[in-house]
Short mmCIF file of C-alpha atoms and ligand atoms in Angstrom, two decimals:
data_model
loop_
_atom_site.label_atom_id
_atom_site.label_comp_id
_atom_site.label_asym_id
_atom_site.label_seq_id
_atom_site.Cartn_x
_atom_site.Cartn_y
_atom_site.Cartn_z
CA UNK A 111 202.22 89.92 137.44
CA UNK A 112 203.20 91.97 134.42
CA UNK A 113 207.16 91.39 134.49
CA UNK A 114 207.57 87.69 134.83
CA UNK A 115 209.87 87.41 137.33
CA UNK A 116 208.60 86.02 140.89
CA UNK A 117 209.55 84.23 143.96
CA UNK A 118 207.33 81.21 144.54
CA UNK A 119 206.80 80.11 147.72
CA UNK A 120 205.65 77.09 149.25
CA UNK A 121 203.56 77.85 152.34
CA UNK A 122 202.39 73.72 152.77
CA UNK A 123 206.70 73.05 152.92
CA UNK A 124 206.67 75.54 155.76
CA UNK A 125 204.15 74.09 157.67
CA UNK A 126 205.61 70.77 157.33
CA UNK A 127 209.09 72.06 158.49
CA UNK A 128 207.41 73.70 161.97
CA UNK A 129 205.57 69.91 162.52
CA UNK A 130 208.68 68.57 162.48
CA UNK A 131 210.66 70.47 164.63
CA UNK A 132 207.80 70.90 167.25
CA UNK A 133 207.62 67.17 166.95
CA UNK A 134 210.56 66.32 167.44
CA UNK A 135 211.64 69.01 170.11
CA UNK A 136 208.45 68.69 171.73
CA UNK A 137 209.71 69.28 175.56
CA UNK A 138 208.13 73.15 175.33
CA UNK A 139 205.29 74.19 175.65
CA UNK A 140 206.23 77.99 173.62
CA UNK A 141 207.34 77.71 169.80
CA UNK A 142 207.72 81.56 168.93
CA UNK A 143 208.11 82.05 165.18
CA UNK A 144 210.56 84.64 164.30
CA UNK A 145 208.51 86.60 161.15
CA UNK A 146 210.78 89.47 161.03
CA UNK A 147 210.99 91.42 157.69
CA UNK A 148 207.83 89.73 155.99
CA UNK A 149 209.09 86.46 157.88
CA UNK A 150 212.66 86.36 156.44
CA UNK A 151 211.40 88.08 153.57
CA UNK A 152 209.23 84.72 152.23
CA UNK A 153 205.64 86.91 152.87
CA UNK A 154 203.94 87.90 155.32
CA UNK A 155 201.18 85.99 154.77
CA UNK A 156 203.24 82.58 155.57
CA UNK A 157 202.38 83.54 159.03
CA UNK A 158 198.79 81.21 159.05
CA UNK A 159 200.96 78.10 158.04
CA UNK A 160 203.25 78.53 160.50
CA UNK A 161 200.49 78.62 163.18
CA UNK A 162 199.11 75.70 161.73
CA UNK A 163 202.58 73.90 162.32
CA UNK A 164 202.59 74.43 165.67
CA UNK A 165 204.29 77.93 166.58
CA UNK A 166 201.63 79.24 169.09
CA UNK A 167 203.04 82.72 169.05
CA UNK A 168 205.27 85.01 166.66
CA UNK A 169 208.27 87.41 167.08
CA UNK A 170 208.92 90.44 164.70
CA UNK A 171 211.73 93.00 164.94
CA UNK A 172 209.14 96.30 164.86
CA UNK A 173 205.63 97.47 165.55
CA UNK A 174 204.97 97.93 162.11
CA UNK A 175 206.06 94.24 161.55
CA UNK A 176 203.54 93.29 164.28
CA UNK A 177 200.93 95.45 163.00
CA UNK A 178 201.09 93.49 159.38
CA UNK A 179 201.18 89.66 161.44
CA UNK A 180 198.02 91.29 163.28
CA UNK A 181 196.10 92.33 160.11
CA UNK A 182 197.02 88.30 158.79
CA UNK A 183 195.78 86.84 162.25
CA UNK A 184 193.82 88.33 164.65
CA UNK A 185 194.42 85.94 167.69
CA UNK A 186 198.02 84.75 168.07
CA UNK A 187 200.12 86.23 170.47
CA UNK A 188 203.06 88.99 168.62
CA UNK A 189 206.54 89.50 170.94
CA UNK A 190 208.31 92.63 169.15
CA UNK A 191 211.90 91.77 170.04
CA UNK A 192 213.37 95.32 170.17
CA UNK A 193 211.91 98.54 172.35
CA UNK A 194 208.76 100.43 171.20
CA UNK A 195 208.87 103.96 170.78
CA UNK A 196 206.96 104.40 174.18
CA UNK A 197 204.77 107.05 171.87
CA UNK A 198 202.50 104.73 170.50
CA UNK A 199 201.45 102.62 173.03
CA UNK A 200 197.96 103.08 172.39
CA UNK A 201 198.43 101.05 168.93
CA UNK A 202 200.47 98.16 171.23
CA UNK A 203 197.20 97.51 173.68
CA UNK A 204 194.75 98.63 170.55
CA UNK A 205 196.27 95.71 168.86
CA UNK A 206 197.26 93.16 171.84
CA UNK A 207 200.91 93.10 171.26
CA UNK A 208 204.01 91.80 173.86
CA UNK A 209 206.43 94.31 174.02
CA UNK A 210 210.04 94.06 175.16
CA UNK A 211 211.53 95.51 178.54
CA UNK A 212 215.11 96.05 177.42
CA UNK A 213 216.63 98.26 180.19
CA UNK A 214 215.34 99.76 183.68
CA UNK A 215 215.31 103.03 182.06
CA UNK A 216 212.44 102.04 179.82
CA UNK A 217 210.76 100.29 182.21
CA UNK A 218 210.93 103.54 184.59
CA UNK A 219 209.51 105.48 181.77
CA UNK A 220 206.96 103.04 180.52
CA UNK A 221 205.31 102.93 184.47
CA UNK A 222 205.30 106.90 184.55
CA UNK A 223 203.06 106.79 181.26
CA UNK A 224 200.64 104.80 183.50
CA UNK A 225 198.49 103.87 180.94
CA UNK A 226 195.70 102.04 182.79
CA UNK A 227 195.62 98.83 180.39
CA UNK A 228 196.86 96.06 180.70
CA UNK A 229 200.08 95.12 178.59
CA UNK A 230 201.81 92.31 178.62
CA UNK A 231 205.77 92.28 178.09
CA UNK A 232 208.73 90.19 178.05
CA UNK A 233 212.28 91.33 179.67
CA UNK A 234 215.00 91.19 177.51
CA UNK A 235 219.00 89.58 179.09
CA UNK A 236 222.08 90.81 177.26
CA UNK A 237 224.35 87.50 178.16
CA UNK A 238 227.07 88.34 175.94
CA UNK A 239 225.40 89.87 172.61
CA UNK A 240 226.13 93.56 173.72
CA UNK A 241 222.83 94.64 172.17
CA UNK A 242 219.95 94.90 173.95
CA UNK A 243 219.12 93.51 177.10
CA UNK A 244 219.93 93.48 181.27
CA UNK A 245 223.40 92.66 181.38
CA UNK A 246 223.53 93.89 185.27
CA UNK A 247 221.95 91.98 188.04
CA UNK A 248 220.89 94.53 190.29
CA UNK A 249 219.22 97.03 187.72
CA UNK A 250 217.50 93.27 186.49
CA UNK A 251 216.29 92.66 189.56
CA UNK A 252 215.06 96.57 189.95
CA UNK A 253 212.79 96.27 187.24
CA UNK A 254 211.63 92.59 188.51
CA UNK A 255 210.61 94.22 191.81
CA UNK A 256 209.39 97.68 189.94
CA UNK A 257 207.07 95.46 187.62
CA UNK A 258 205.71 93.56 190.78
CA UNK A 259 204.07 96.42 191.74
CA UNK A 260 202.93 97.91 188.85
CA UNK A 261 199.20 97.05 187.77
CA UNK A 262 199.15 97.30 184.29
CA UNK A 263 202.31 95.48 183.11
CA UNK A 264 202.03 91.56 183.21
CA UNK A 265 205.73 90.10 182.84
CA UNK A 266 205.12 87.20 180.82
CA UNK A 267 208.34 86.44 179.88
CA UNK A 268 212.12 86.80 179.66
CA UNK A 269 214.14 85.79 176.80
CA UNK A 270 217.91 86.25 176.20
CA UNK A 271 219.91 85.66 172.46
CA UNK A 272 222.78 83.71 172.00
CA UNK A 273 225.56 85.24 170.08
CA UNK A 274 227.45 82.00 168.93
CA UNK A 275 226.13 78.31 168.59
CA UNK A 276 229.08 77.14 170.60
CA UNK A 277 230.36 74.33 168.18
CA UNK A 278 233.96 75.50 168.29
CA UNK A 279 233.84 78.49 171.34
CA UNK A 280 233.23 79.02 174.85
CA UNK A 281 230.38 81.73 174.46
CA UNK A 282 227.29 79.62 174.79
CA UNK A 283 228.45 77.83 177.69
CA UNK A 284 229.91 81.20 179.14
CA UNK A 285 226.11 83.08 178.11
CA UNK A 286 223.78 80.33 179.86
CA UNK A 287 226.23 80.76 182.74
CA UNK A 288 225.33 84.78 182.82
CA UNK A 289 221.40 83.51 182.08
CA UNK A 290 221.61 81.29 185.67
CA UNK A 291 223.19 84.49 187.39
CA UNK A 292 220.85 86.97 186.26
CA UNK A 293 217.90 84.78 187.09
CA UNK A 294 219.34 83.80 190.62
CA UNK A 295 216.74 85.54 192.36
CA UNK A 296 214.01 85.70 190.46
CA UNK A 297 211.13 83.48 191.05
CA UNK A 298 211.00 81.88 187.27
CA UNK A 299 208.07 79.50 188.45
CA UNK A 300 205.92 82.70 187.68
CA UNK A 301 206.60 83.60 184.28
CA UNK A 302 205.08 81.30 181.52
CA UNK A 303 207.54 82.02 178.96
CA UNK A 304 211.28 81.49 179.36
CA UNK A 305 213.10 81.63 176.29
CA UNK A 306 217.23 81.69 175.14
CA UNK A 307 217.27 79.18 172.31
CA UNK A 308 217.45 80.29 168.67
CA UNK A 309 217.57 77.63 166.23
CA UNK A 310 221.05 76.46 165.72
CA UNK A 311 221.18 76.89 169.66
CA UNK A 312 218.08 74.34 170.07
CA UNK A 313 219.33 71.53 167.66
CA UNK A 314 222.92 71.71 169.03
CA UNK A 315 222.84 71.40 172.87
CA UNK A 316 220.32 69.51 175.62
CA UNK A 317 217.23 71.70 176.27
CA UNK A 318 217.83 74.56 179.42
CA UNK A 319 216.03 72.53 182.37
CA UNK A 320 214.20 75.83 183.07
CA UNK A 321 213.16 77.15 179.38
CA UNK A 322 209.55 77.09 178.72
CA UNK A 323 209.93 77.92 175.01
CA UNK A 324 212.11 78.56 172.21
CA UNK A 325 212.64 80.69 169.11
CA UNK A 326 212.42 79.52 165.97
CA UNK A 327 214.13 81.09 162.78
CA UNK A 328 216.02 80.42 160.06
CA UNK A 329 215.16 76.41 160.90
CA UNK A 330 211.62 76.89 159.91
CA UNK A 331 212.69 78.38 156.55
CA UNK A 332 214.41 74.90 156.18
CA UNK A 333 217.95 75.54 157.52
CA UNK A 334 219.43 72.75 160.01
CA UNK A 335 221.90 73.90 162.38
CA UNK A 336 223.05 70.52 162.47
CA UNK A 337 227.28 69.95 161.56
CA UNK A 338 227.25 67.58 159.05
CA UNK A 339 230.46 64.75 159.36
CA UNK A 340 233.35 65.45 157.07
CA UNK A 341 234.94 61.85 156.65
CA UNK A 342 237.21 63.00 154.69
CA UNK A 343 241.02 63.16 156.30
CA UNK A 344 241.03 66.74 156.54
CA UNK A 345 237.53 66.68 158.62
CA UNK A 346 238.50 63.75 160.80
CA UNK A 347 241.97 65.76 161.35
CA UNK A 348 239.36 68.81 162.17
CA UNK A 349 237.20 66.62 164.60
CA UNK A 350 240.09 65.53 166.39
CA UNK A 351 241.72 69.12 166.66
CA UNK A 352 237.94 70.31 167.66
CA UNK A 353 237.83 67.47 170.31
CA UNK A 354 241.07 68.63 171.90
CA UNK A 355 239.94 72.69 172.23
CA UNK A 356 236.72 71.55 173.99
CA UNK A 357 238.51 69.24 176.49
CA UNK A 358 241.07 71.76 176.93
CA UNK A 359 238.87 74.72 177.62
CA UNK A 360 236.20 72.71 179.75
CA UNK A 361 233.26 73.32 176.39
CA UNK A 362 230.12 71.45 176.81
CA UNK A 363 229.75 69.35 173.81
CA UNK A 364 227.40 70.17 171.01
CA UNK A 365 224.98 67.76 169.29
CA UNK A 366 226.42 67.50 166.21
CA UNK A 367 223.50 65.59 163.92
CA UNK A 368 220.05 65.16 164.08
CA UNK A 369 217.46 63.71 161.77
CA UNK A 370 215.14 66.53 160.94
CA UNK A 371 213.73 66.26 157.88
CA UNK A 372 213.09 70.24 156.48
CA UNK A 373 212.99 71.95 153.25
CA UNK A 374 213.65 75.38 151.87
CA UNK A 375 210.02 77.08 150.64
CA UNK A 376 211.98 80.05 148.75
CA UNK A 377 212.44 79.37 144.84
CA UNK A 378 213.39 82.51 142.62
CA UNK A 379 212.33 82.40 139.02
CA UNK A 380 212.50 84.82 135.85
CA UNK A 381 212.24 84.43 132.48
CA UNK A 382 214.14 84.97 128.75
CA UNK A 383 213.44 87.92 127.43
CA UNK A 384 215.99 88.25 124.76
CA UNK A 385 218.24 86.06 122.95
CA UNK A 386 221.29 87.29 120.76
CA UNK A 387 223.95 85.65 118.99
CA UNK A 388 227.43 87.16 119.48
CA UNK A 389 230.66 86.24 118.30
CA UNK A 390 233.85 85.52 119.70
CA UNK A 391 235.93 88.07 120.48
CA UNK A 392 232.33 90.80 121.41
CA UNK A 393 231.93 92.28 124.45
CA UNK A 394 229.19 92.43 126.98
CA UNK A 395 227.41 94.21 129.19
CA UNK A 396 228.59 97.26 131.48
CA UNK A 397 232.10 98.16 130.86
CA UNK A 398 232.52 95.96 128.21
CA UNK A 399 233.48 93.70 131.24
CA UNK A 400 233.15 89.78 129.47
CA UNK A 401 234.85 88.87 126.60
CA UNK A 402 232.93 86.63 124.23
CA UNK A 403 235.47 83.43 123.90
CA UNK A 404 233.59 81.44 121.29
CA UNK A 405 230.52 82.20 119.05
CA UNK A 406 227.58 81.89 121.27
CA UNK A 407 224.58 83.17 122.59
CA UNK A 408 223.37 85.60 125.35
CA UNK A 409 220.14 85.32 126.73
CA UNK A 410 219.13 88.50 128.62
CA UNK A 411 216.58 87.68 131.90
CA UNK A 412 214.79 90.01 133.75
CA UNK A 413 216.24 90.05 137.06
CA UNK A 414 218.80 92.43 138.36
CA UNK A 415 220.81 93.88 141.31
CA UNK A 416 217.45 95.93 141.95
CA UNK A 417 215.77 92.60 142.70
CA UNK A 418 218.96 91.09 144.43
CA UNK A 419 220.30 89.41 142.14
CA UNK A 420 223.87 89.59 140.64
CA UNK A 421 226.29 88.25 138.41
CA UNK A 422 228.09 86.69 141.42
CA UNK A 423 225.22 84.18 141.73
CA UNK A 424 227.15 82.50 139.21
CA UNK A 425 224.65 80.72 137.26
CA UNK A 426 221.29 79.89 136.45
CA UNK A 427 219.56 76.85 135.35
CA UNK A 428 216.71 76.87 131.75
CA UNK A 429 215.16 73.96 130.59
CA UNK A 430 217.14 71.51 133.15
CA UNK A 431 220.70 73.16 132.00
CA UNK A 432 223.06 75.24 133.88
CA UNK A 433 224.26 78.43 132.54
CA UNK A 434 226.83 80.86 133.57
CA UNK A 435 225.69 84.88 134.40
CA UNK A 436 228.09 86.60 132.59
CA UNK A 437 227.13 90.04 133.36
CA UNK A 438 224.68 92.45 135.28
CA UNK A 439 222.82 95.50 135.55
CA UNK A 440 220.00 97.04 137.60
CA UNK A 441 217.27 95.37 136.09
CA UNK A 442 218.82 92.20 134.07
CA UNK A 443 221.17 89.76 133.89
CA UNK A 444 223.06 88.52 130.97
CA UNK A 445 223.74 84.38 130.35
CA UNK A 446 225.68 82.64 128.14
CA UNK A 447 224.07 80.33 126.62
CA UNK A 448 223.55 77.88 123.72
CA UNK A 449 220.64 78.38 120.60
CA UNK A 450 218.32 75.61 122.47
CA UNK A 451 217.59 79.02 124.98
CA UNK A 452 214.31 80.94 123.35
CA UNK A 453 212.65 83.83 124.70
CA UNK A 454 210.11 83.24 127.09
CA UNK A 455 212.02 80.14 129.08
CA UNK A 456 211.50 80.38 132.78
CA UNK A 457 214.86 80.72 134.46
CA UNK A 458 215.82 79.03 137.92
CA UNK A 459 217.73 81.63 139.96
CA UNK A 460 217.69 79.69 143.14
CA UNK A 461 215.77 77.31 145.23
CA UNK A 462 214.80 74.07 143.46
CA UNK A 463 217.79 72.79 141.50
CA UNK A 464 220.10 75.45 142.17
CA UNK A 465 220.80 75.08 145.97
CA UNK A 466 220.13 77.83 148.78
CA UNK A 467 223.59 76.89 150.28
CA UNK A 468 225.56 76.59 146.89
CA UNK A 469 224.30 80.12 146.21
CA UNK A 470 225.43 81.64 149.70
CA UNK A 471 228.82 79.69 148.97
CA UNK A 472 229.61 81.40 145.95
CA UNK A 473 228.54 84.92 147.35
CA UNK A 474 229.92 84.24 150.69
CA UNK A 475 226.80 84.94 152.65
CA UNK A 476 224.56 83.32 154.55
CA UNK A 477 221.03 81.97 154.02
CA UNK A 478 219.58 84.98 156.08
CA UNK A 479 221.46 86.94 154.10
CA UNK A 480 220.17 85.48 150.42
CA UNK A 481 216.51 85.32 151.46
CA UNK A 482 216.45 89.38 152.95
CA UNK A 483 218.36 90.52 149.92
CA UNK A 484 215.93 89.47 147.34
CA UNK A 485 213.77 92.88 147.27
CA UNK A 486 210.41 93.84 147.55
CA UNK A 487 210.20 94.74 143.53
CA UNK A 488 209.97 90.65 142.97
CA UNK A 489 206.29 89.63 143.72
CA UNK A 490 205.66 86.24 146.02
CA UNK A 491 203.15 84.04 144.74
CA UNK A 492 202.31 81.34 147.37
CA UNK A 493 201.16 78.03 147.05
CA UNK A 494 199.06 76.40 149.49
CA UNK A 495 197.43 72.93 148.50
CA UNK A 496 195.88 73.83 144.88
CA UNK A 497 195.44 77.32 145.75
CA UNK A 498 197.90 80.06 144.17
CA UNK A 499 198.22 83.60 145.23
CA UNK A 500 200.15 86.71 144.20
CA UNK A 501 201.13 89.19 146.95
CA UNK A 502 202.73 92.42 145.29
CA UNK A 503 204.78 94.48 148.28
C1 PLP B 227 216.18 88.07 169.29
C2 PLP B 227 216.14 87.06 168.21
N1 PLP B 227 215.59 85.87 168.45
C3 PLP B 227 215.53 84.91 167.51
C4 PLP B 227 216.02 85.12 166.24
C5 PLP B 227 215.96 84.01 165.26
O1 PLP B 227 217.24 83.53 164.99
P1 PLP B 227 217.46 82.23 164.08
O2 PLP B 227 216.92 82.57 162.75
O3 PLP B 227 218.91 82.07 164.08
O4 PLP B 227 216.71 81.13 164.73
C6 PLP B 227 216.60 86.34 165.93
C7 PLP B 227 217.12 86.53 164.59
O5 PLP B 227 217.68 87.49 164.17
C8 PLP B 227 216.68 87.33 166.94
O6 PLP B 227 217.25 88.52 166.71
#
C-alpha cells in the first residue's frame, strides 16, 4: 500500500452477522448470500466467511462476478441473478454455475443450444418489480412444462424480488399474492429452492409457508431492516396515522423490531498529508469556494471524489476529534482543523466512530449506495483473527 488510504474490513464481524441471522431465522434450509459487485463492494474474498456463517450458496449479478466467487471457493453453489449471454455457456457448466431462466424466450433458445450437460437453473417471477422475471402465468407454466422434458436443464429453483418492504404500502402483500398465482400449478414439492425474501423482506413479515430459502444482502453487511420506535409525539402521531392506512387498505402487518445483534465490517481510513495554516478571510480549494472565518488550519487527506469520497460527507474524525471537510477535489479532501492535526494522522472517513447511517443521512443515500460508491482505487485490507491481508483491485 503506497498511498495510505484503505478500507479495512472485518471479515470475523461478517461471519458473526450471517450466524446470527441464520440462527435466529433458522426455519430454511437455503441462505443465499448476495456477493454482487465484490460482495457490496467489501472484497471478494469475504466470500469464505460468509460460508463459514452459514450461507450455503451465493448470488452475484454477472458471470464474471461468479467466475471471481469460483476462483475464491471451488465448491459452493453460485445463482447469477440476471440472464447469461447464452454464448458462453461452456464457461457456466466448465465452472458449475446456476443460471437464471428469466423469460420463455430464453428458455426456448437455451434448449435449441442443446448442450448435452447438465446445468442447473433457477426461474426468475416478476411480481411487481417490472424487471426481469415471468410476470404471465401461461408463458410460466410453458417453460415449467418445456423444462420437464428437457434432459439437460435441472430446475432447481424459482425465486421472485420484492420491490417494497411493505411497512407503509400494499406491494408486498399485493407481490406474494402474484407469487401464489403464478405458482398455482406448479408442483413446488419438486424444486429444492424456493426463494422471494430479501433482507428487509425476511426480518419484517412471518416466513412464506412454502419458501425453502432466502436471500441475504445488505443484512449481512450489518444493516437491520428492522423500524426502530420513535416515542417521540411526532412518531407516536406517525404510528397511529400508519395503523389507520393498514386497517384501511386491508395491509398485513409488518414486524416492526427484532433483536439481531449485527455490525457493519466496512471502515474507510486515510491519512494527513499536509497541514497549512491559513488566515481568516483566505480561500480554499476549487473555486475559491470556502471562506476561511477565523485563523486556522487545513489539513489536506488523501482521499477524493475518485475514491468516493466528497466534501458532502461532512466530516471526518483524527485523533478522536471531529472535523469538518471543507472542500474537495479528485484526489483529496481539505479539513479544517486545529494545530493538534500533524501530518501523517490516520483519518476516520466512515465506519467506526463516524456512523454508516449518519453518513448516508447527510448525502441522502442509502447504505448500498455508500458501500458501492467507494471505488476500486482504495485497496481492502481484511482482517481475519490475527491475520491481515491487502487485496489491490
Ligand atoms: C434479485 C436480488 N436478490 C437479492 C438482493 C439482495 O437485496 P438486499 O441487499 O436488500 O437483501 C438483490 C439486491 O440488489 C437482488 O437484486
Amino acid at each position: 500500500m503506497y498511498r495510505l488510504s484503505y478500507a479495512l474490513i472485518n471479515n470475523d464481524i461478517l461471519k458473526d452477522n450471517v450466524k446470527e441471522i441464520t440462527t435466529k431465522y433458522n426455519d430454511y434450509k437455503y441462505y443465499i448470500g448476495v456477493v454482487k459487485n465484490n460482495a457490496y463492494n467489501h472484497g471478494i474474498n469475504i466470500v469464505n466467511s460468509l460460508i463459514q456463517g452459514g450461507c450455503n450458496y451465493l448470488a452475484t449479478s454477472s458471470l464474471e462476478e461468479a467466475l471471481n466467487v469460483r476462483h475464491e471457493n471451488a465448491l459452493i453453489p453460485i445463482l447469477v441473478l440476471e440472464p447469461i449471454n447464452l454464448e458462453y455457456m461452456d464457461l457456466v457448466i466448465k465452472n458449475n454455475i446456476t443460471i437464471t431462466i428469466d423469460s420463455l424466450d430464453y428458455l426456448q433458445k437455451l434448449i435449441k443450444l442443446n448442450l448435452k450437460k447438465k446445468i442447473k437453473v433457477h426461474f426468475k417471477l416478476d411480481v411487481g418489480m417490472n424487471r426481469l422475471g415471468f410476470k404471465d402465468k401461461k408463458e410460466l407454466d410453458k417453460a415449467y412444462k418445456l423444462i420437464n422434458e428437457d434432459n439437460n436443464l435441472e430446475l432447481e429453483g424459482i425465486f421472485s424480488h420484492f420491490a417494497t418492504n411493505g411497512y407503509y404500502d400494499i406491494y408486498y402483500d399485493q407481490s406474494l399474492n402474484k407469487i401464489k398465482e403464478l405458482l398455482k400449478d406448479i408442483d413446488l414439492s419438486k424444486i429444492p429452492i424456493l426463494h422471494f425474501d430479501r433482507s428487509n423482506t425476511l426480518v419484517s413479515h412471518p416466513k412464506i409457508p412454502f419458501a425453502t430459502g432466502v436471500r441475504l444482502g445488505i443484512i449481512m453487511y450489518g444493516f437491520n431492516g428492522s423500524v426502530k420506535k420513535d416515542n417521540s409525539f411526532k412518531g407516536k402521531l406517525r404510528a397511529i396515522k400508519r395503523d389507520w392506512y393498514l386497517k384501511k387498505n386491508n395491509i398485513s402487518r409488518t414486524i416492526d423490531t427484532n433483536d439481531l445483534k449485527l455490525k457493519t465490517a466496512f471502515t474507510l481510513y486515510s491519512r494527513v498529508i499536509s497541514v497549512r495554516k491559513v488566515i481568516k478571510g483566505e480561500r480554499v480549494g476549487y473555486n475559491a469556494s470556502y471562506e476561511v472565518e477565523e485563523d486556522a488550519y487545513i489539513a489536506t487527506v488523501a482521499l477524493g471524489y475518485a475514491d468516493g469520497v466528497t466534501k458532502q460527507f461532512g466530516k471526518v474524525i483524527i485523533n478522536d476529534k471531529s472535523y469538518p471537510i471543507v472542500s474537495d477535489s479528485m484526489d483529496m479532501i481539505m479539513v479544517l482543523v486545529d494545530k493538534s492535526v500533524k501530518v501523517d494522522d490516520e483519518v476516520e472517513i466512515f465506519g467506526d466512530k463516524i456512523k454508516v447511517k449518519d453518513v448516508c443521512k447527510r448525502l441522502k443515500i442509502n447504505s448500498y449506495h455508500l458501500f458501492n460508491q467507494i471505488t476500486n482505487r482504495v485497496p481492502r485490507i481484511h482482517i481475519e483473527g490475527n491475520k491481515k491481508t491487502e487485496i489491490k483491485y
